[in-house]
CSV table of C-alpha atoms and ligand atoms in Angstrom, one decimal:
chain,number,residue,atom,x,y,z
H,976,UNK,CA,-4.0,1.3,-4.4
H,977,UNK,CA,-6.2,0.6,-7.0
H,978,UNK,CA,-8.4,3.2,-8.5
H,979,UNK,CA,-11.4,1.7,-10.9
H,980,UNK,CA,-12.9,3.9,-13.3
H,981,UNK,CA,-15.0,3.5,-16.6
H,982,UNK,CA,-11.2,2.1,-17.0
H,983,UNK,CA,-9.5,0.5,-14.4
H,984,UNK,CA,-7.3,2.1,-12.5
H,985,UNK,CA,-4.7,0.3,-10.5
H,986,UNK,CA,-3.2,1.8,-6.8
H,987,UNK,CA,-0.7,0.0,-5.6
H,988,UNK,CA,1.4,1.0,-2.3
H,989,UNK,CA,1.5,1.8,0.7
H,990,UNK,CA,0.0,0.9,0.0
H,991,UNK,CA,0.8,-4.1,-1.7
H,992,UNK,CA,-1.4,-6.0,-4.3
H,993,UNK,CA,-2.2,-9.8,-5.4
H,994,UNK,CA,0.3,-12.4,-6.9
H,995,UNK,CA,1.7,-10.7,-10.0
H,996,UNK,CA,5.4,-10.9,-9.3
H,997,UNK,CA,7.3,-8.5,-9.6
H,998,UNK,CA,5.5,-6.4,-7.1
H,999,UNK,CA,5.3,-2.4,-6.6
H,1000,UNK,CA,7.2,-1.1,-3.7
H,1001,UNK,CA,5.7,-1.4,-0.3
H,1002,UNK,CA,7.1,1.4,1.9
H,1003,UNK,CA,5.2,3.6,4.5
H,1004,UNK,CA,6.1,6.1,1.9
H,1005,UNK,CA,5.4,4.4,-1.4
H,1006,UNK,CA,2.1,2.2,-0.8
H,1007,UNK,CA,0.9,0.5,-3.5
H,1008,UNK,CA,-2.3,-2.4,-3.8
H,1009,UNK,CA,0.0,-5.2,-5.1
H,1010,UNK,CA,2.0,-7.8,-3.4
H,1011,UNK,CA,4.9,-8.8,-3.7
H,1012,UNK,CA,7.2,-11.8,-4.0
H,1013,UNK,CA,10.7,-10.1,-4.5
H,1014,UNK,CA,11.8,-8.4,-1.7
H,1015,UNK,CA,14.8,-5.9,-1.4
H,1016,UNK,CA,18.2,-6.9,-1.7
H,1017,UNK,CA,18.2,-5.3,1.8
H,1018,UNK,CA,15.6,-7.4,3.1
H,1019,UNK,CA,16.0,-11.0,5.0
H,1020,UNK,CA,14.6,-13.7,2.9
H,1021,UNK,CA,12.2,-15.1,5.2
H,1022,UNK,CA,12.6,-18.6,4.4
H,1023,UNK,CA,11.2,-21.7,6.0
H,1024,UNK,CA,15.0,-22.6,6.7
H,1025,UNK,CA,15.1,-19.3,8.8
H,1026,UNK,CA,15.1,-19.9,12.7
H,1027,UNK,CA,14.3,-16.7,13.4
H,1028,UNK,CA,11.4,-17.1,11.3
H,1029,UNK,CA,10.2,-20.2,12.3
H,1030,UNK,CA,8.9,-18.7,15.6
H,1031,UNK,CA,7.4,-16.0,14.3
H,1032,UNK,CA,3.3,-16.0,14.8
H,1033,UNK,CA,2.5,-15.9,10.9
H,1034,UNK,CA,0.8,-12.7,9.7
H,1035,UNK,CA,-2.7,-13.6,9.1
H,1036,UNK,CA,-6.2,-11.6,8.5
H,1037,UNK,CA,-9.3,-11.5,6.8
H,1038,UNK,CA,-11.7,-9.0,8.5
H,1039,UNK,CA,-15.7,-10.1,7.5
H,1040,UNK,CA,-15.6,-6.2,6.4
H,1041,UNK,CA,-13.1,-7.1,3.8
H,1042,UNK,CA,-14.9,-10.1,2.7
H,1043,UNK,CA,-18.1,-8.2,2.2
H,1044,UNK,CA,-16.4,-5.7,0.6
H,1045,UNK,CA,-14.4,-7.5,-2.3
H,1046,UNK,CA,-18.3,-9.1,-2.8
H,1047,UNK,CA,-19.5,-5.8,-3.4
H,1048,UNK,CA,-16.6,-4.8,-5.2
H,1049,UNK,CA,-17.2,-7.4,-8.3
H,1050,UNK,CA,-20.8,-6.8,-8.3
H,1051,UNK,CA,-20.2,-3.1,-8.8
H,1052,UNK,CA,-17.1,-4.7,-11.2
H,1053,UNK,CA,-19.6,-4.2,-14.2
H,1054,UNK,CA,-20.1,-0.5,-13.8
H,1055,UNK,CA,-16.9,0.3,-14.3
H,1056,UNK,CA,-14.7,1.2,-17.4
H,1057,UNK,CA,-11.4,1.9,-15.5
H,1058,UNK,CA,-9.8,-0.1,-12.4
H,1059,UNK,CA,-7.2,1.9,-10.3
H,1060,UNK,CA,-5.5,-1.4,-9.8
H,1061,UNK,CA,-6.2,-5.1,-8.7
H,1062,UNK,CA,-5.5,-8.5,-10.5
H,1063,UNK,CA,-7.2,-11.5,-9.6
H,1064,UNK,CA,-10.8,-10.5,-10.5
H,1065,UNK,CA,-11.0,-7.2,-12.1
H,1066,UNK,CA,-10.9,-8.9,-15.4
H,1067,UNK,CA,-9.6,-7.2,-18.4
H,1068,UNK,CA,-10.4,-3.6,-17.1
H,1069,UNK,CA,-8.1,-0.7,-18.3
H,1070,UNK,CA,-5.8,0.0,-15.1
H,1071,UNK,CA,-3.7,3.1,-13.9
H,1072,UNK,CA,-1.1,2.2,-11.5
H,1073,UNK,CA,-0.8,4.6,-8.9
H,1074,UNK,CA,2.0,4.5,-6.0
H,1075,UNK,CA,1.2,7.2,-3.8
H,1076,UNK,CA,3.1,8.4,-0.7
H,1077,UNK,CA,5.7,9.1,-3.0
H,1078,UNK,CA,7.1,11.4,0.0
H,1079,UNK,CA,7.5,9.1,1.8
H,1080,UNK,CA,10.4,7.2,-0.1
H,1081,UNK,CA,13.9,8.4,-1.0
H,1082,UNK,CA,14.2,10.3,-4.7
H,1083,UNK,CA,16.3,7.3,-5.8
H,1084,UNK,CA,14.2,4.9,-4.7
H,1085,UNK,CA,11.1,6.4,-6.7
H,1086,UNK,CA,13.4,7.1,-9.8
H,1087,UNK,CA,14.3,3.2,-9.5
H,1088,UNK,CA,11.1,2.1,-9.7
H,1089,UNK,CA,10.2,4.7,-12.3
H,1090,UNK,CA,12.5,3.1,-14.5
H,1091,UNK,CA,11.3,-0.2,-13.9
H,1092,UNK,CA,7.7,0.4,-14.9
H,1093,UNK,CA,8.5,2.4,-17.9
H,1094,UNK,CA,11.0,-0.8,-18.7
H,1095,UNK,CA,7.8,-2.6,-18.8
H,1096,UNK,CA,5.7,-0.5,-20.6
H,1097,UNK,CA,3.5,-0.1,-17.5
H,1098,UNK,CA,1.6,3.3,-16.9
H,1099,UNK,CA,2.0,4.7,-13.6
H,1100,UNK,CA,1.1,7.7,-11.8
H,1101,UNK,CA,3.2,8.5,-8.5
H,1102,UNK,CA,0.7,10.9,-5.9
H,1103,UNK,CA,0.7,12.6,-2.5
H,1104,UNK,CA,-2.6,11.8,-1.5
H,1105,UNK,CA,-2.0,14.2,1.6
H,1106,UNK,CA,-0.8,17.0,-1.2
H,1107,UNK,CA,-2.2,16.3,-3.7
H,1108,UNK,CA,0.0,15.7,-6.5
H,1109,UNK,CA,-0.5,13.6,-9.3
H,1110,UNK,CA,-4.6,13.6,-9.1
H,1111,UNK,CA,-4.8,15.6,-11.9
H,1112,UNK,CA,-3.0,13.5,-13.8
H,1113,UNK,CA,-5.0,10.3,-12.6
H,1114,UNK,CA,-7.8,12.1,-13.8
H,1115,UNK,CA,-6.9,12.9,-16.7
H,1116,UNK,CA,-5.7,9.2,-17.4
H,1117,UNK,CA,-8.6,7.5,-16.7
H,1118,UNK,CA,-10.5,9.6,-18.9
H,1119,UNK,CA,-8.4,9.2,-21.5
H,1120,UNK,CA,-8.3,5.7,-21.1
H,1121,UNK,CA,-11.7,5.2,-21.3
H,1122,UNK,CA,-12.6,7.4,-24.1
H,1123,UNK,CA,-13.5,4.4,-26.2
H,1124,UNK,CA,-16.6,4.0,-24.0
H,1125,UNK,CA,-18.2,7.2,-25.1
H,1126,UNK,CA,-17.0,6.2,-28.9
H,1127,UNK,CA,-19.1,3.0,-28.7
H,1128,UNK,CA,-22.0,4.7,-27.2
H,1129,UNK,CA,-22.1,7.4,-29.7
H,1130,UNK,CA,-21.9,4.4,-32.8
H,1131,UNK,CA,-24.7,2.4,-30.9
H,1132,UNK,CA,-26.7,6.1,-30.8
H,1133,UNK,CA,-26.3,6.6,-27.4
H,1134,UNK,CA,-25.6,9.5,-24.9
H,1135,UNK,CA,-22.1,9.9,-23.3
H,1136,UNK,CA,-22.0,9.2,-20.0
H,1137,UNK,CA,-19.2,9.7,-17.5
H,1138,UNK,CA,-15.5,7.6,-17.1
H,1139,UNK,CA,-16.4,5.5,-14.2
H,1140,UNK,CA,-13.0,4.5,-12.3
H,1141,UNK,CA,-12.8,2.2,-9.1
H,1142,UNK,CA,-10.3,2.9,-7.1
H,1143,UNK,CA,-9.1,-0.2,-5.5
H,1144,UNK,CA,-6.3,-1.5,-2.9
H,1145,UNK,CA,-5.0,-2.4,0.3
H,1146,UNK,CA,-6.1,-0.6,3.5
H,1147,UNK,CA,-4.4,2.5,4.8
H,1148,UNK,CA,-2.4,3.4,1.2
H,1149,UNK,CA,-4.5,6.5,1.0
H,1150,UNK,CA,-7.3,5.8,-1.6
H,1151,UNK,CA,-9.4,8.1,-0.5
H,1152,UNK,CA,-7.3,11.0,0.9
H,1153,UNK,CA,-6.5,10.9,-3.1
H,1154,UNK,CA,-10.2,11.1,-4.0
H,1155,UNK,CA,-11.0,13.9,-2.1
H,1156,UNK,CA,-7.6,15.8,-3.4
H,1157,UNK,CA,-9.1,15.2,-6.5
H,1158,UNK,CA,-12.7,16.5,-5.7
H,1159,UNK,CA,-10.8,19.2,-3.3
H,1160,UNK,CA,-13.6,18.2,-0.3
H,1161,UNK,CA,-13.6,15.5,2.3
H,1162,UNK,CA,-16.3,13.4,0.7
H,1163,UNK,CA,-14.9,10.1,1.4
H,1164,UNK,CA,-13.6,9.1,5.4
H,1165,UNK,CA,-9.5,9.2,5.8
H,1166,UNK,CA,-7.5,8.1,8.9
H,1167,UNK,CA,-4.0,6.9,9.3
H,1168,UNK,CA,-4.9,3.5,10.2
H,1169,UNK,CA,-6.4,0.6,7.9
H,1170,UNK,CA,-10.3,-0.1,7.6
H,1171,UNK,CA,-11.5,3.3,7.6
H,1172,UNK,CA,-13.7,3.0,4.4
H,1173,UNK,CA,-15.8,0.3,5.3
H,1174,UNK,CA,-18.6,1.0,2.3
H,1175,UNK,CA,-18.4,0.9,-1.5
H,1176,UNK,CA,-19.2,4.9,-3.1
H,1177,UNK,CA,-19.2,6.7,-5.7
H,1178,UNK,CA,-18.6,10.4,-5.9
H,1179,UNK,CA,-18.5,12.7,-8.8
H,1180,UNK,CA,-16.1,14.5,-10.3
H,1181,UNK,CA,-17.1,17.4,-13.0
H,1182,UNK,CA,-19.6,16.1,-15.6
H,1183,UNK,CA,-17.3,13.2,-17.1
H,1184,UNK,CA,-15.7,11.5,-14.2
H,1185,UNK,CA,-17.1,9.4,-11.2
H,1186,UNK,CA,-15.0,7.7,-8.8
H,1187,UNK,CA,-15.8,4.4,-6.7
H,1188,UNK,CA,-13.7,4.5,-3.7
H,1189,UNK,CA,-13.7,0.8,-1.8
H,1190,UNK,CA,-12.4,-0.4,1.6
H,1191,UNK,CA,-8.7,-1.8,1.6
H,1192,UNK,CA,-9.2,-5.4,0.0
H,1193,UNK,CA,-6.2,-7.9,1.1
H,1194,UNK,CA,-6.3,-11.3,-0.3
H,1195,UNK,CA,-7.9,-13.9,2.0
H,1196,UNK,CA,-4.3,-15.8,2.3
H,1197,UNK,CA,-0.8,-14.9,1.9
H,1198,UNK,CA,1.3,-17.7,1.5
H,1199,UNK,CA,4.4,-14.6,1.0
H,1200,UNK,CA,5.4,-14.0,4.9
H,1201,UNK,CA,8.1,-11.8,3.6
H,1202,UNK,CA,5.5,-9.4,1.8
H,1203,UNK,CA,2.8,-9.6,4.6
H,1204,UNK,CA,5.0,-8.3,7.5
H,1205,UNK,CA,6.2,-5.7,5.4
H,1206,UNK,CA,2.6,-5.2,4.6
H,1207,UNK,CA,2.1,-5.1,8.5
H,1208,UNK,CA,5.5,-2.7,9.1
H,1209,UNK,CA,3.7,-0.2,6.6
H,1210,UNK,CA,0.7,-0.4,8.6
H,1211,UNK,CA,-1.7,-1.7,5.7
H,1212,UNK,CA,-3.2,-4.3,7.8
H,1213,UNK,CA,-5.1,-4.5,11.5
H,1214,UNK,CA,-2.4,-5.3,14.8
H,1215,UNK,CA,-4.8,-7.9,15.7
H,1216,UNK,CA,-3.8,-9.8,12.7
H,1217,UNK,CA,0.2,-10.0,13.7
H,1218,UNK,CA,2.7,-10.1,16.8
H,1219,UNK,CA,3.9,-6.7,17.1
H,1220,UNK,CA,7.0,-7.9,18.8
H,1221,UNK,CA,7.9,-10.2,15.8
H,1222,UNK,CA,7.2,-7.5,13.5
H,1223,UNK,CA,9.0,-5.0,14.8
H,1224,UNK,CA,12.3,-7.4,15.4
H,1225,UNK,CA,12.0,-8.1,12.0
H,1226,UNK,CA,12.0,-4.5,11.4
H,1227,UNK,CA,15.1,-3.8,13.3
H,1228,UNK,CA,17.3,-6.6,11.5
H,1229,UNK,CA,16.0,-5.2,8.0
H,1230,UNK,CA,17.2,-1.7,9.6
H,1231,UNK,CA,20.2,-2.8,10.6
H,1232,UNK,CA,21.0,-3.5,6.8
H,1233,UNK,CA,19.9,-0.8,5.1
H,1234,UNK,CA,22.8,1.4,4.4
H,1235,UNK,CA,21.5,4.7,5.5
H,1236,UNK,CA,20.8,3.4,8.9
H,1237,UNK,CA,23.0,0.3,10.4
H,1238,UNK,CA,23.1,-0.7,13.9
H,1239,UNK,CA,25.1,1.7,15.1
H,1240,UNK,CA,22.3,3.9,14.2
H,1241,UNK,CA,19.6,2.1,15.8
H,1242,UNK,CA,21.4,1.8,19.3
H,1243,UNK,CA,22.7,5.6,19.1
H,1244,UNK,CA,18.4,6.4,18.8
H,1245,UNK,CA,17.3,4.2,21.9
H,1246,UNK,CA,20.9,4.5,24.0
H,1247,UNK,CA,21.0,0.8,23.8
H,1248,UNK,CA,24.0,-1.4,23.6
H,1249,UNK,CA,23.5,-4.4,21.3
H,1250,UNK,CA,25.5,-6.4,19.0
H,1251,UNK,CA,23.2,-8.9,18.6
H,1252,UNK,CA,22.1,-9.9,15.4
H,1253,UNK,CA,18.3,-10.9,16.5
H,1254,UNK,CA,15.8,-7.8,15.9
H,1255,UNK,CA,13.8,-9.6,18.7
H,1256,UNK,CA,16.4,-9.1,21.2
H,1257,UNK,CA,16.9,-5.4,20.2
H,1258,UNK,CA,13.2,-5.1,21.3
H,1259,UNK,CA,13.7,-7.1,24.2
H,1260,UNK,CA,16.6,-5.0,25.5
H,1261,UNK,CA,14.7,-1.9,24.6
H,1262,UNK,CA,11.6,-3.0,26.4
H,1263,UNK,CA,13.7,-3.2,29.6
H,1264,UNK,CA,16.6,0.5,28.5
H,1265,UNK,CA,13.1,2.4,28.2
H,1266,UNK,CA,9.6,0.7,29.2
H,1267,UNK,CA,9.5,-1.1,32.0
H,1268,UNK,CA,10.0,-4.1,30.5
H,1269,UNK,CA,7.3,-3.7,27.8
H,1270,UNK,CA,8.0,-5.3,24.8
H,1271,UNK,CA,5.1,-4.5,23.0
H,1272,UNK,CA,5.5,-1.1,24.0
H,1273,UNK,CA,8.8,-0.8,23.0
H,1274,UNK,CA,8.1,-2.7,19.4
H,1275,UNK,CA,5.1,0.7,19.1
H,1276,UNK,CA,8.0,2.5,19.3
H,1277,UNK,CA,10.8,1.6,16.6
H,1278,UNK,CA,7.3,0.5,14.5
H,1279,UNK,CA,6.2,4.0,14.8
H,1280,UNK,CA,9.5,5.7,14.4
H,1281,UNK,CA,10.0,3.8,11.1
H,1282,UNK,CA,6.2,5.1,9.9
H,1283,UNK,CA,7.1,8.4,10.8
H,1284,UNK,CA,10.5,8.2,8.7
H,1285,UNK,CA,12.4,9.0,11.7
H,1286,UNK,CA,15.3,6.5,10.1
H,1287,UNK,CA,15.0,8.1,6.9
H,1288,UNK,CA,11.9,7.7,4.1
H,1289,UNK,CA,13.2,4.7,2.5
H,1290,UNK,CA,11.0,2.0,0.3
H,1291,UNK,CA,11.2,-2.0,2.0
H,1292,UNK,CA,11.6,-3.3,-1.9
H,1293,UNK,CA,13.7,-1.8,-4.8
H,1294,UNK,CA,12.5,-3.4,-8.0
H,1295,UNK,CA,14.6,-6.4,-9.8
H,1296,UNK,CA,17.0,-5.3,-12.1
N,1471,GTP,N1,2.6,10.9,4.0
N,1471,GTP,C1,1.5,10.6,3.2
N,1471,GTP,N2,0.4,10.2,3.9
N,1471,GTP,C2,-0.7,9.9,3.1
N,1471,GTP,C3,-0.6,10.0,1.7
N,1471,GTP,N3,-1.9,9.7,1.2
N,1471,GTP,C4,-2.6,9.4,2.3
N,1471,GTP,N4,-1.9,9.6,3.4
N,1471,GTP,C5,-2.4,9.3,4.8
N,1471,GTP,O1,-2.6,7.9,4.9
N,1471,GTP,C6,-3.6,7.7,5.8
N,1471,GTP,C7,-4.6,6.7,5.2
N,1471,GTP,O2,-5.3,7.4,4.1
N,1471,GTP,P1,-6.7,6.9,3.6
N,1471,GTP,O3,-7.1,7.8,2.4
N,1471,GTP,O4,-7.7,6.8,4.7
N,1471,GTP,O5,-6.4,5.4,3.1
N,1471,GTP,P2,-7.4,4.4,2.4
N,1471,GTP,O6,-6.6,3.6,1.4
N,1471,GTP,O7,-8.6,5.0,1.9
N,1471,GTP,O8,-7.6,3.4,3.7
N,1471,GTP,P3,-8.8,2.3,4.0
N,1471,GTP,O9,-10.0,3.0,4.4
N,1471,GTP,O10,-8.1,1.4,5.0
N,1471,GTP,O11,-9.0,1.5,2.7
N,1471,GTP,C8,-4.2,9.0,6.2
N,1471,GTP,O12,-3.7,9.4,7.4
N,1471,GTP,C9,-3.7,10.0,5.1
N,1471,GTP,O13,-3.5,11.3,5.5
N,1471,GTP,C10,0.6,10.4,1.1
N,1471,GTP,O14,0.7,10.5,-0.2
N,1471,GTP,N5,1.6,10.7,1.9
């Protein structure tokens, strides 16, 4: 997620973000407002020579909400001195990467990508937007990183005025459950489910800070399948804009490899039998062990179960060594 202030602040998690490869971690623990083109080492490659992908319904979206938003969001673009992360048009705005839901990801995981970003000289702030932790810190960094504002102003005989920091990303990654950690009151709307925020607004924080929090902005195409049904696994995007049954297959062969869970795993949690190495089948086969023959009821389920962290809190991407 992306916070924008009188420096830019970038959020990226639970949240993904926009074509700067490599990406943050998408996880439903680690969300972050940038996409990504590098997934795990863990994760199928899904390539156009794929048959399992071939079939797939592609992940598509782009809510009018969205549209009007990212329209608002570049007017408002001017006013700010600090983004909270987004590339393609925030310009050269000072940004803060955030990656929040750092529960929500294993303690090696989040020291992994720590390393990376500090390889890369890139700041970062990781924050529990449901805690609270780390909004202090973004705070504090925003300000700081905008202090050159005030600087000018004074040299051009003006009066300070506050940072201003737009916090920006995709949907459901907890941009404003940060913002009202920060303010310590529910001033901005918060559910566990994308679209929530719906208008641009800012809200103040002490007499030197105000905060823009924005809808969830997703780029208008993905050409990356691999990053946009993990974006849809995280839940950062709407279920009308995928095939729940394709996602959650995909889900289950990624499962499968991931060390700390395995097959063995997966059919000890849902009594199922099943050797076989399509995620689709799994659901199938689960659809009929548990639901009446409900796929989509059964792909809820092991979707769910993953968001929960009932296999674990894991991140879907480790960074490139
Ligand atoms: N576990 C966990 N959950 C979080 C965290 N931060 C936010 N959430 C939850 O994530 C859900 C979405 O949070 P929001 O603050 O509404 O997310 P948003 O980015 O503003 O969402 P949009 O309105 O779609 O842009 C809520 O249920 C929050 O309680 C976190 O750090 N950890």
């Amino acid at each position: 997620m992306m916070v924008m202030m009188s420096v830019q602040f970038q959020l990226s998690s639970s949240c993904l973000w926009l074509p700067n490869s490599p990406s943050p971690p998408i996880s439903p623990l680690f969300r972050t407002t940038r996409f990504s083109s590098s997934p795990l080492a863990a994760t199928p490659t899904f390539s156009s020579q794929s048959p399992t992908i071939q079939v797939l319904r592609p992940v598509q979206w782009f809510p009018g909400h969205i549209a009007k938003a990212e329209k608002e969001l570049k007017e408002q673009l001017k006013l700010m001195d600090v983004v909270i992360e987004m590339d393609l048009w925030l310009g050269n705005r000072k940004r803060v990467l955030v990656l929040n839901r750092e529960d929500m990801i294993s303690t090696a995981d989040r020291n992994a990508w720590a390393e990376y970003f500090t390889r890369r000289g890139t700041k970062v702030v990781f924050s529990n937007g449901q805690l609270g932790m780390g909004t202090m810190k973004l705070g504090r960094l925003a300000k700081e990183l905008a202090a050159d504002v005030n600087v000018k102003r004074r040299a051009k005989g003006l009066l300070p005025r506050p940072v201003r920091a737009g916090i920006v990303g995709y949907p459901n990654v907890g941009k404003s459950s940060l913002i009202n950690r920060l303010l310590k009151r529910r001033m901005c709307p918060a559910a566990p489910r994308p679209g929530v925020t719906r208008d641009l607004r800012w809200v103040r924080f002490g007499k030197d800070l105000e905060l823009l929090d924005s809808p969830g902005i997703l780029p208008m195409r993905i050409s990356d399948q691999s990053a946009a049904i993990k974006l849809a696994i995280c839940d950062d995007i709407g279920e009308r804009s995928y095939d729940v049954a394709d996602v959650a297959g995909i889900l289950v062969q990624m499962l499968t490899k991931f060390p700390k869970v395995g097959r063995d795993v997966l059919c000890k949690r849902y009594k199922i039998d099943e050797d076989s190495e399509c995620g689709k089948i799994f659901i199938e086969k689960l659809a009929i062990h548990l639901f009446n023959g409900d796929v989509n009821h059964a792909a809820y389920r092991v979707l769910s179960d993953f968001r929960k962290g009932r296999f674990g809190w894991t991140a879907l991407e480790r960074p490139p060594r």
